[in-house]
Coordinates of C-alpha atoms in Angstrom, one line a residue:
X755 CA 0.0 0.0 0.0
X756 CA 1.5 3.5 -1.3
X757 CA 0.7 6.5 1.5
X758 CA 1.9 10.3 2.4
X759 CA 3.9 10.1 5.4
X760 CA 1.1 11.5 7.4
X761 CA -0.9 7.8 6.2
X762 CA -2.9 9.6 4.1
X763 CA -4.0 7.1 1.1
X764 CA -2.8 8.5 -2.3
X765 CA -5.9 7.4 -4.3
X766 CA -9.3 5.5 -3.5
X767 CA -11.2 2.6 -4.7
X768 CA -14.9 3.4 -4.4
X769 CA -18.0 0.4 -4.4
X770 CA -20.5 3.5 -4.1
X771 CA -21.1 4.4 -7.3
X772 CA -23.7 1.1 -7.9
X773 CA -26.7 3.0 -7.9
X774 CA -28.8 -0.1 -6.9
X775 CA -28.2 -3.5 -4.4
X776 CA -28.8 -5.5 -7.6
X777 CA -25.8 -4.3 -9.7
X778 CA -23.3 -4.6 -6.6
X779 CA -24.8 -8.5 -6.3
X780 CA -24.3 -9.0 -10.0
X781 CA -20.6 -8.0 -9.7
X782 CA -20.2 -10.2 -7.2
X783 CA -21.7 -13.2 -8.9
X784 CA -19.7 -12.7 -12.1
X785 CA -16.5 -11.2 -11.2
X786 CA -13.5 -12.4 -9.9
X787 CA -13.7 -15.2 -7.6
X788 CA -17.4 -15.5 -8.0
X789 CA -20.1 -15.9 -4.9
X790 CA -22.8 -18.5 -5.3
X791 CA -25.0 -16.7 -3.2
X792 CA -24.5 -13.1 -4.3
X793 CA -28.4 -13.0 -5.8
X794 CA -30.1 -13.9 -2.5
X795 CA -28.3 -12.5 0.5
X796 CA -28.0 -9.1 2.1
X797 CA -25.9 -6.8 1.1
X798 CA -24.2 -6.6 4.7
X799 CA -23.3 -10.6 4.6
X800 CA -20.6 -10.6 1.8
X801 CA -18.5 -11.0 4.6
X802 CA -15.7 -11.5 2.0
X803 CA -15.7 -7.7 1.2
X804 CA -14.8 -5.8 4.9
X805 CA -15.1 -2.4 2.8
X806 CA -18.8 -3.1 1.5
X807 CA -19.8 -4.4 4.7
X808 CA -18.5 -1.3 7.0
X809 CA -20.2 0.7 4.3
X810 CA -23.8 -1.3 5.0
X811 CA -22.9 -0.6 8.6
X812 CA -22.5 3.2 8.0
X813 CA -25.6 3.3 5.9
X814 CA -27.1 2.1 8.9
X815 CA -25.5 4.3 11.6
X816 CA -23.4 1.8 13.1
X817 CA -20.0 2.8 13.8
X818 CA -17.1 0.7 15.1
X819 CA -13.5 1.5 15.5
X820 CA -12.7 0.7 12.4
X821 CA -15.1 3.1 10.6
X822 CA -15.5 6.9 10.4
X823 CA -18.5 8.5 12.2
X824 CA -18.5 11.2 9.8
X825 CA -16.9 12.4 6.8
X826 CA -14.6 15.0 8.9
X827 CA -13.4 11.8 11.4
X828 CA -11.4 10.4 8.4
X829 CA -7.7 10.1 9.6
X830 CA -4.9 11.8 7.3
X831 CA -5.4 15.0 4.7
X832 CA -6.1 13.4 1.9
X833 CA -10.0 12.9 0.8
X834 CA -11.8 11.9 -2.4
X835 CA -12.2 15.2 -4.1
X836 CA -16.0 14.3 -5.8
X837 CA -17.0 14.1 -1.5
X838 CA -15.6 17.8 -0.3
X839 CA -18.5 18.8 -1.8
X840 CA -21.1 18.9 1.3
X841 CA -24.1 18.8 -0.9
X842 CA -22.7 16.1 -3.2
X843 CA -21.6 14.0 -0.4
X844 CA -25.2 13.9 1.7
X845 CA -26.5 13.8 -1.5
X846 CA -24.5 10.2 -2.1
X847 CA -25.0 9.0 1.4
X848 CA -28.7 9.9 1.0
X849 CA -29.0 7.1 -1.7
X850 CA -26.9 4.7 -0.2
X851 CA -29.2 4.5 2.7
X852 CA -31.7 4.2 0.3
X853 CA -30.1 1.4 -1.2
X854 CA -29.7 -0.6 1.8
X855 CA -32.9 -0.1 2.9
X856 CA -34.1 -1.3 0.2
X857 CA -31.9 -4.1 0.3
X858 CA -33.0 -5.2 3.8
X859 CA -36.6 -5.2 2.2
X860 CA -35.8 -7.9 0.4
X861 CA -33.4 -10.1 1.7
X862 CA -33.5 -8.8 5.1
X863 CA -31.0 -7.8 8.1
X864 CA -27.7 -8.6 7.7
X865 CA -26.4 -11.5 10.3
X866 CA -23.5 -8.9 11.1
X867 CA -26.2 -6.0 12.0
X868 CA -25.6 -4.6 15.3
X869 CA -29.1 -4.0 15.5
X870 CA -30.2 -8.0 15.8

């Protein structure tokens, strides 16, 4: 992993830009080192992907010490340029949540929810 000295990353890799639950399970069951079960569980149980679950978690307001309470809590100076943007970023978040709610519509609370 390439970082400023501070620990700063020097680029990102963003999952957020699936604007729906269904195009995030089809990469998963196609891509890669496919998952079997990628069509029929929540979002928040592809416990092979810690980044997409600790953004499930966020969507749904649960922070650990591994995650960010808020966009100003990230650790280092460097930050995706597309998310200084206030607006843009609630904007974003806005629709995440939607997206996982959604999700938990219709294939229900993760197993790793806090909230269970």
């Amino acid at each position: 992993r390439v970082s400023k000295k501070d620990g700063s990353p020097t680029g990102y890799h963003f999952h957020n830009f699936f604007m729906s639950g269904e195009e995030i399970r089809f990469k998963y069951s196609t891509y890669g080192h496919a998952d079997p079960y990628a069509r029929v569980k929540s979002l928040g149980d592809f416990g092979h992907d810690s980044k997409l679950m600790m953004a499930v978690m966020c969507a749904l307001g649960n922070h650990t010490e591994n995650t960010e309470s808020s966009f100003d809590g990230i650790a280092g100076t460097s930050r995706p340029i597309y998310y200084l943007n206030e607006e843009a970023r609630q904007a974003r978040h806005n629709l995440w949540q939607d997206i996982v709610r959604r999700d938990e519509e219709k294939y229900g609370q993760s197993k790793n929810d806090e909230r269970r």
